[in-house]
Coordinates of C-alpha atoms in Angstrom, one line a residue:
M1 CA -24.4 17.6 20.1
P2 CA -21.2 18.8 18.3
G3 CA -21.5 20.9 15.2
L4 CA -18.5 20.8 12.9
L5 CA -18.1 21.3 9.2
V6 CA -14.6 20.1 8.0
L7 CA -13.6 20.7 4.4
M8 CA -10.3 19.1 3.1
G9 CA -8.3 19.9 0.1
S10 CA -6.8 16.4 -0.2
G11 CA -5.1 13.7 1.8
E12 CA -8.3 12.8 3.6
T13 CA -7.2 9.2 4.4
S14 CA -3.5 9.8 4.7
P15 CA -1.3 10.4 7.7
T16 CA -1.3 14.2 7.1
M17 CA -5.0 14.5 8.2
V18 CA -5.0 12.1 11.1
E19 CA -4.9 14.8 13.8
V20 CA -7.8 16.7 12.1
H21 CA -9.9 13.6 12.0
R22 CA -9.1 12.7 15.6
A23 CA -10.0 16.2 16.8
A24 CA -13.4 16.0 15.1
A25 CA -14.0 12.4 16.5
R26 CA -13.3 13.6 20.0
T27 CA -16.4 15.8 19.9
L28 CA -18.7 12.7 19.3
R29 CA -20.7 11.1 22.1
A30 CA -20.1 7.4 23.0
G31 CA -21.7 5.1 20.5
A32 CA -22.1 7.7 17.8
R33 CA -23.1 6.5 14.4
A34 CA -20.4 7.2 11.7
V35 CA -21.2 6.9 8.0
L36 CA -18.9 6.8 5.0
L37 CA -20.8 8.2 2.0
D38 CA -19.2 6.5 -1.0
T39 CA -21.2 8.2 -3.7
P40 CA -18.4 10.2 -5.4
Y41 CA -16.5 7.1 -6.3
A42 CA -19.4 4.6 -6.5
F43 CA -19.1 4.3 -10.2
Q44 CA -15.5 2.9 -10.0
E45 CA -14.8 -0.8 -10.4
N46 CA -12.6 -0.7 -7.2
C47 CA -15.3 1.0 -5.1
A48 CA -15.4 -1.7 -2.5
D49 CA -11.6 -1.6 -2.1
I50 CA -11.6 2.2 -1.7
S51 CA -14.3 1.9 1.0
A52 CA -12.4 -1.0 2.8
R53 CA -9.2 1.1 2.9
A54 CA -11.0 4.1 4.2
R55 CA -12.7 2.0 6.9
R56 CA -9.4 0.6 8.0
Y57 CA -7.9 4.1 8.1
F58 CA -10.6 5.5 10.4
A59 CA -10.6 2.4 12.6
R60 CA -6.8 2.1 13.0
S61 CA -5.7 5.8 12.8
V62 CA -8.7 7.6 14.2
G63 CA -10.4 5.0 16.4
L64 CA -13.7 5.4 14.6
E65 CA -15.8 2.4 13.4
V66 CA -17.4 3.5 10.2
E67 CA -20.3 2.0 8.2
V68 CA -20.7 2.5 4.4
S69 CA -24.2 3.7 3.5
P70 CA -25.9 5.6 0.7
A71 CA -28.0 7.5 3.3
I72 CA -27.0 9.7 6.2
T73 CA -30.2 10.2 8.1
G74 CA -29.5 9.9 11.8
A75 CA -25.7 9.9 11.4
D76 CA -23.6 11.7 14.0
W77 CA -20.6 11.8 11.7
V78 CA -20.5 11.8 7.9
F79 CA -17.5 11.6 5.7
S80 CA -17.3 11.7 1.9
G81 CA -14.2 12.1 -0.2
P82 CA -12.6 11.3 -3.6
G83 CA -14.2 10.7 -6.9
S84 CA -16.3 12.8 -9.3
P85 CA -18.1 15.9 -8.0
T86 CA -20.8 15.8 -10.7
Y87 CA -21.5 12.1 -10.3
A88 CA -22.1 12.7 -6.6
L89 CA -24.3 15.8 -7.2
D90 CA -26.5 13.9 -9.7
R91 CA -27.1 11.0 -7.3
W92 CA -27.4 13.1 -4.1
A93 CA -30.0 15.4 -5.8
G94 CA -32.1 12.3 -6.7
S95 CA -31.8 10.5 -3.4
G96 CA -32.4 13.3 -0.9
V97 CA -28.8 13.3 0.4
A98 CA -28.3 16.8 -0.9
G99 CA -31.1 18.1 1.3
D100 CA -29.9 16.1 4.3
L101 CA -26.4 17.6 3.9
R102 CA -27.8 21.1 3.8
A103 CA -30.1 20.4 6.8
R104 CA -27.1 19.2 8.8
V105 CA -25.3 22.5 8.3
R106 CA -28.4 24.6 8.7
A107 CA -29.1 22.9 12.0
R108 CA -25.5 23.4 13.0
S109 CA -25.4 19.9 14.4
S110 CA -23.3 16.8 14.0
V111 CA -20.0 16.4 12.2
T112 CA -19.8 16.6 8.5
V113 CA -16.4 16.0 6.8
L114 CA -16.2 16.6 3.0
A115 CA -12.9 16.2 1.2
S116 CA -11.6 16.4 -2.4
A117 CA -14.4 15.7 -4.8
A118 CA -17.1 15.9 -2.1
A119 CA -15.7 19.2 -0.8
C120 CA -15.9 20.6 -4.3
T121 CA -19.7 20.3 -4.1
A122 CA -20.0 22.4 -1.0
G123 CA -20.2 25.9 -2.7
L124 CA -23.0 27.5 -4.7
A125 CA -21.3 26.2 -7.9
T126 CA -19.1 23.1 -8.5
V127 CA -16.1 22.5 -10.8
P128 CA -16.8 19.6 -13.1
V129 CA -13.2 18.6 -12.9
Y130 CA -13.4 15.2 -14.7
E131 CA -15.3 16.7 -17.6
I132 CA -13.0 19.7 -18.0
Y133 CA -9.6 18.2 -17.2
K134 CA -10.0 14.6 -18.4
V135 CA -12.6 14.8 -21.1
G136 CA -11.9 18.2 -22.6
A137 CA -15.3 19.9 -22.0
E138 CA -15.4 23.7 -22.2
P139 CA -14.8 25.3 -18.8
H140 CA -18.2 25.7 -17.0
W141 CA -19.8 25.4 -13.6
R142 CA -22.4 23.0 -12.2
E143 CA -24.9 24.0 -9.5
G144 CA -23.5 23.1 -6.1
L145 CA -25.0 22.1 -2.8
D146 CA -24.4 25.6 -1.4
L147 CA -23.7 24.3 2.1
L148 CA -22.0 27.5 2.9
E149 CA -25.1 29.7 2.4
P150 CA -26.5 29.0 5.9
L151 CA -23.1 30.3 7.2
G152 CA -23.5 33.6 5.3
L153 CA -20.8 32.7 2.8
R154 CA -21.4 33.3 -0.9
A155 CA -18.6 31.2 -2.4
V156 CA -17.5 28.3 -4.4
L157 CA -15.0 25.8 -3.0
I158 CA -12.0 24.5 -4.9
P159 CA -9.9 21.7 -3.3
H160 CA -6.4 20.7 -4.6
F161 CA -5.8 24.4 -4.8
D162 CA -2.0 24.2 -4.9
N163 CA -1.7 21.0 -6.9
A164 CA 1.6 20.8 -8.8
E165 CA 1.3 17.4 -10.5
G166 CA 1.3 18.9 -14.0
G167 CA 5.0 19.8 -13.9
T168 CA 5.2 21.6 -17.2
H169 CA 1.5 22.6 -17.3
D170 CA -0.6 24.4 -14.7
T171 CA -2.7 22.0 -12.6
R172 CA -3.4 24.4 -9.7
F173 CA -6.9 25.1 -8.7
C174 CA -8.2 21.5 -8.9
Y175 CA -6.5 20.9 -12.3
L176 CA -8.1 24.0 -13.9
G177 CA -5.0 26.2 -14.0
E178 CA -5.0 30.0 -14.0
R179 CA -6.3 30.4 -17.5
R180 CA -9.4 28.4 -17.0
L181 CA -10.2 29.5 -13.5
S182 CA -9.9 33.2 -14.5
R183 CA -12.4 32.6 -17.3
M184 CA -14.8 30.7 -15.0
E185 CA -14.6 33.3 -12.3
R186 CA -16.2 35.8 -14.8
E187 CA -19.2 33.5 -15.1
L188 CA -19.9 33.4 -11.3
P189 CA -22.8 35.5 -9.8
P190 CA -21.5 39.0 -8.7
G191 CA -20.1 38.9 -5.1
T192 CA -19.1 35.3 -5.2
A193 CA -15.7 34.4 -3.7
V194 CA -13.5 31.5 -4.5
L195 CA -12.3 29.6 -1.4
G196 CA -9.3 27.5 -2.3
I197 CA -8.1 24.8 0.0
D198 CA -4.5 23.5 -0.5
E199 CA -3.7 19.8 -0.6
H200 CA -3.2 18.1 2.8
T201 CA -5.0 21.1 4.4
A202 CA -8.4 21.4 6.2
L203 CA -10.8 24.3 6.8
V204 CA -12.5 23.5 10.2
I205 CA -15.6 25.4 11.1
D206 CA -17.2 25.1 14.5
L207 CA -20.9 25.6 13.8
H208 CA -21.6 26.4 17.4
S209 CA -18.9 28.9 18.4
E210 CA -18.3 30.0 14.8
E211 CA -14.6 29.6 15.3
V212 CA -12.7 28.9 12.0
R213 CA -9.2 27.4 11.8
V214 CA -6.9 26.3 9.0
A215 CA -5.1 23.0 9.8
G216 CA -2.6 20.9 7.9
R217 CA 0.3 21.8 5.6
G218 CA -1.0 24.5 3.3
G219 CA -3.5 27.4 3.4
L220 CA -6.9 28.7 2.6
T221 CA -7.1 31.2 -0.2
V222 CA -9.9 33.7 -0.4
R223 CA -9.9 34.9 -4.0
L224 CA -12.0 37.8 -5.4
P225 CA -11.6 39.9 -8.6
G226 CA -8.6 42.0 -7.9
S227 CA -7.7 40.5 -4.5
V228 CA -6.2 37.3 -3.1
T229 CA -5.8 36.6 0.7
V230 CA -4.1 33.5 2.0
L231 CA -4.7 32.2 5.5
P232 CA -1.8 29.8 6.3
A233 CA -2.1 26.7 8.4
G234 CA -2.4 27.6 12.1
T235 CA -4.7 30.6 11.4
R236 CA -7.6 31.1 13.7
T237 CA -10.5 33.5 13.0
D238 CA -14.3 33.3 13.1
L239 CA -17.1 33.2 10.5
A240 CA -17.6 36.9 10.7
G241 CA -14.0 37.5 9.7
L242 CA -14.1 34.9 6.9
R243 CA -17.4 36.5 5.6
R244 CA -15.8 39.9 5.5
L245 CA -12.9 38.5 3.5
A246 CA -15.3 36.7 1.1
E247 CA -17.2 40.0 0.7
G248 CA -14.0 42.0 -0.1
K249 CA -14.3 43.9 3.2
T250 CA -10.6 43.4 4.1
A251 CA -10.4 46.1 6.8
G252 CA -9.9 44.3 10.0
A253 CA -10.9 41.0 8.4
A254 CA -7.6 39.2 7.9
P255 CA -6.6 37.4 11.1
A256 CA -3.0 37.0 12.2
P257 CA -1.8 33.4 12.0
A258 CA -1.8 31.6 15.3
A259 CA 1.2 29.7 16.6
A260 CA 1.7 26.5 14.7
E261 CA -0.5 23.8 16.1
P262 CA 1.2 20.8 17.7
R263 CA 1.0 17.7 15.6
A264 CA 2.9 14.5 15.1
V265 CA 5.9 14.6 12.7
P266 CA 4.3 12.2 10.2
A267 CA 1.5 14.6 9.7
E268 CA 3.9 17.1 8.3
V269 CA 5.4 14.9 5.6
T270 CA 3.8 13.7 2.4
L271 CA 4.6 10.3 0.9
E272 CA 6.3 12.0 -2.0
E273 CA 8.6 13.8 0.4
S274 CA 9.3 10.6 2.2
I275 CA 10.2 8.8 -1.0
R276 CA 12.6 11.6 -1.9
S277 CA 14.2 11.6 1.6
C278 CA 14.7 7.8 1.7
E279 CA 16.2 7.8 -1.8
E280 CA 18.6 10.6 -0.8
A281 CA 19.6 8.7 2.4
F282 CA 20.2 5.5 0.4
N283 CA 22.3 7.3 -2.2
A284 CA 24.4 9.0 0.5
A285 CA 25.0 5.7 2.3
A286 CA 25.9 3.9 -0.9
A287 CA 28.3 6.6 -1.9
R288 CA 30.2 6.0 1.4
H289 CA 29.9 2.2 1.1
D290 CA 27.7 2.0 4.2
P291 CA 25.3 -0.9 3.6
V292 CA 23.8 -0.8 7.1
V293 CA 22.4 2.7 6.7
A294 CA 21.4 2.0 3.0
A295 CA 19.4 -1.0 4.2
G296 CA 17.8 1.2 6.9
A297 CA 16.7 3.6 4.2
V298 CA 14.9 0.8 2.4
L299 CA 13.2 -0.3 5.7
D300 CA 12.1 3.3 6.3
L301 CA 10.6 3.5 2.9
E302 CA 8.7 0.2 3.4
A303 CA 7.4 1.6 6.7
E304 CA 6.1 4.7 4.9
M305 CA 4.3 2.6 2.3
V306 CA 2.5 0.8 5.1
K307 CA 1.4 4.1 6.7
W308 CA 0.1 5.4 3.4
A309 CA -1.6 2.1 2.3
A310 CA -5.1 3.4 3.3
D311 CA -4.8 6.6 1.2
T312 CA -7.8 6.6 -1.2
E313 CA -6.5 9.3 -3.5
E314 CA -6.4 7.6 -6.9
D315 CA -4.4 10.0 -9.0
S316 CA -1.2 10.6 -7.1
G317 CA 0.4 7.2 -7.7
G318 CA 2.6 7.7 -4.7
V319 CA 2.4 4.2 -3.3
E320 CA 3.1 2.6 -6.6
Q321 CA 6.1 5.0 -7.0
A322 CA 7.4 3.9 -3.6
R323 CA 7.0 0.2 -4.6
E324 CA 9.1 0.8 -7.7
L325 CA 11.7 2.6 -5.8
V326 CA 11.9 -0.3 -3.2
R327 CA 12.5 -2.7 -6.0
L328 CA 15.3 -0.5 -7.4
L329 CA 17.0 0.0 -4.1
I330 CA 16.8 -3.7 -3.3
A331 CA 18.6 -4.4 -6.6
R332 CA 21.2 -1.9 -5.6
L333 CA 21.6 -3.5 -2.2
G334 CA 22.4 -6.7 -4.0
E335 CA 25.1 -4.9 -5.9
L336 CA 26.5 -3.5 -2.7
A337 CA 26.6 -7.1 -1.3
A338 CA 28.4 -8.3 -4.4
A339 CA 30.9 -5.5 -4.1
S340 CA 31.8 -6.7 -0.6
G341 CA 33.7 -9.5 -2.3
R342 CA 31.6 -12.2 -0.6
R343 CA 33.4 -11.6 2.6
S344 CA 31.5 -12.5 5.7
E345 CA 33.2 -9.7 7.7
G346 CA 30.6 -7.0 8.3
L347 CA 28.1 -8.9 6.1
T348 CA 25.8 -9.7 9.1
A349 CA 25.1 -6.1 9.6
L350 CA 23.8 -5.9 6.0
V351 CA 22.0 -9.2 5.7
E352 CA 20.1 -9.3 9.0
P353 CA 18.2 -6.0 8.3
L354 CA 17.4 -7.2 4.8
L355 CA 16.0 -10.5 6.1
E356 CA 13.8 -8.4 8.5
L357 CA 12.6 -6.4 5.5
R358 CA 11.9 -9.6 3.6
A359 CA 9.9 -11.0 6.5
S360 CA 7.8 -7.8 6.7
L361 CA 7.1 -8.0 3.0
R362 CA 5.9 -11.6 3.2
E363 CA 3.7 -10.8 6.2
S364 CA 2.0 -8.0 4.3
G365 CA 1.5 -10.2 1.2
R366 CA 4.2 -8.5 -1.0
Y367 CA 5.7 -11.8 -2.1
D368 CA 6.8 -10.4 -5.4
V369 CA 9.0 -7.8 -3.8
A370 CA 10.2 -10.3 -1.2
D371 CA 11.2 -12.7 -4.0
A372 CA 13.1 -9.9 -5.7
L373 CA 15.0 -9.2 -2.5
R374 CA 15.9 -12.8 -2.1
A375 CA 17.1 -12.9 -5.7
A376 CA 19.2 -9.8 -5.1
L377 CA 20.8 -11.4 -2.1
V378 CA 21.6 -14.5 -4.2
R379 CA 23.3 -12.3 -6.8
G380 CA 25.4 -10.8 -4.0
G381 CA 26.5 -14.3 -2.9
V382 CA 24.1 -14.8 0.0
A383 CA 21.9 -17.9 0.1
V384 CA 18.6 -17.7 2.0
E385 CA 16.8 -20.7 3.4
D386 CA 13.3 -20.5 4.9
T387 CA 12.7 -22.7 7.9
P388 CA 9.8 -23.1 10.3
E389 CA 11.9 -21.1 12.8
G390 CA 12.5 -18.3 10.3
S391 CA 14.9 -17.4 7.5
R392 CA 18.6 -18.4 7.7
W393 CA 21.4 -17.2 5.5
S394 CA 24.9 -18.3 4.5
L395 CA 27.5 -17.4 1.9
A396 CA 26.7 -19.2 -1.4

């Protein structure tokens, strides 16, 4: 039986973590039972929608059929992700899941993947992130699952370690910031390290070979009073080396980064970066009056939205930001069409890609954006007629 513990900083159901999930799934036997543990977000009104999106992600992107269950007994693969760490802890303690998770790591069997809120529970103490960041509670720790103790690691685990959503205020370290984390570190038992996992990054521990690797976009930070060591993505070491770092025994402990691991280009790009890139491409095309390339940028952005539709992270707002930008760029495409002086020369090269985009929007149920695109074309002097054979256009 495989034995893997995978801890993710964020992006657990996004394109950035697909290769990490696939590598873990390849260790499973045929017919393995895969369980999605929805406890961290079970209190949310959209719980069923989050689970449905996660199941689609694992089925389509990873090739893993996943069942949603509040229990994990007998599961070969277990995944748990976003939500509230403390809500999950309270329910896991009362249901026996906490003991089952510890038993899986202690037995060094099966695949356990914990991300975001669930990963936050893996250490000997847990950050009550909702209570501190959103409710205003005084910085404090909650007792964690201590899944790392059987591996000889005396540590707390903090996902979203390099978060930068705050802009003008410090939201690193799972929204704690330096001031609060420094205060909380002084309250930890002596000899406890902070393991920080960056966003879109995974710490993968092979429980059999004890190989440790850092995968994804960011790094793993081992933080102790007076010392900080960062292991970038691509680093390979072993549990003994990681333990020495966590104990402050740095001599010979820090591994050299391995060569960057091969991974698909989409895994290297976040949705926010794609939004920025598509907008820049559109603006450059518009500046040189190239409607074909401008329309292509909108099509690229729509394709990115489809890829990220399964992402269960609730706080980033990336998909909604992309939708808003699509609306804006569609309106600007209408202006480009109007500026063409209603001439048919070269108009086909602009309109045909837009009609393809509109058809794609309608197929995915985005009728509001499809209607906005049609209205933009009308303002530009292009009439669109829907027929059983498809959409046709003409100059109004």
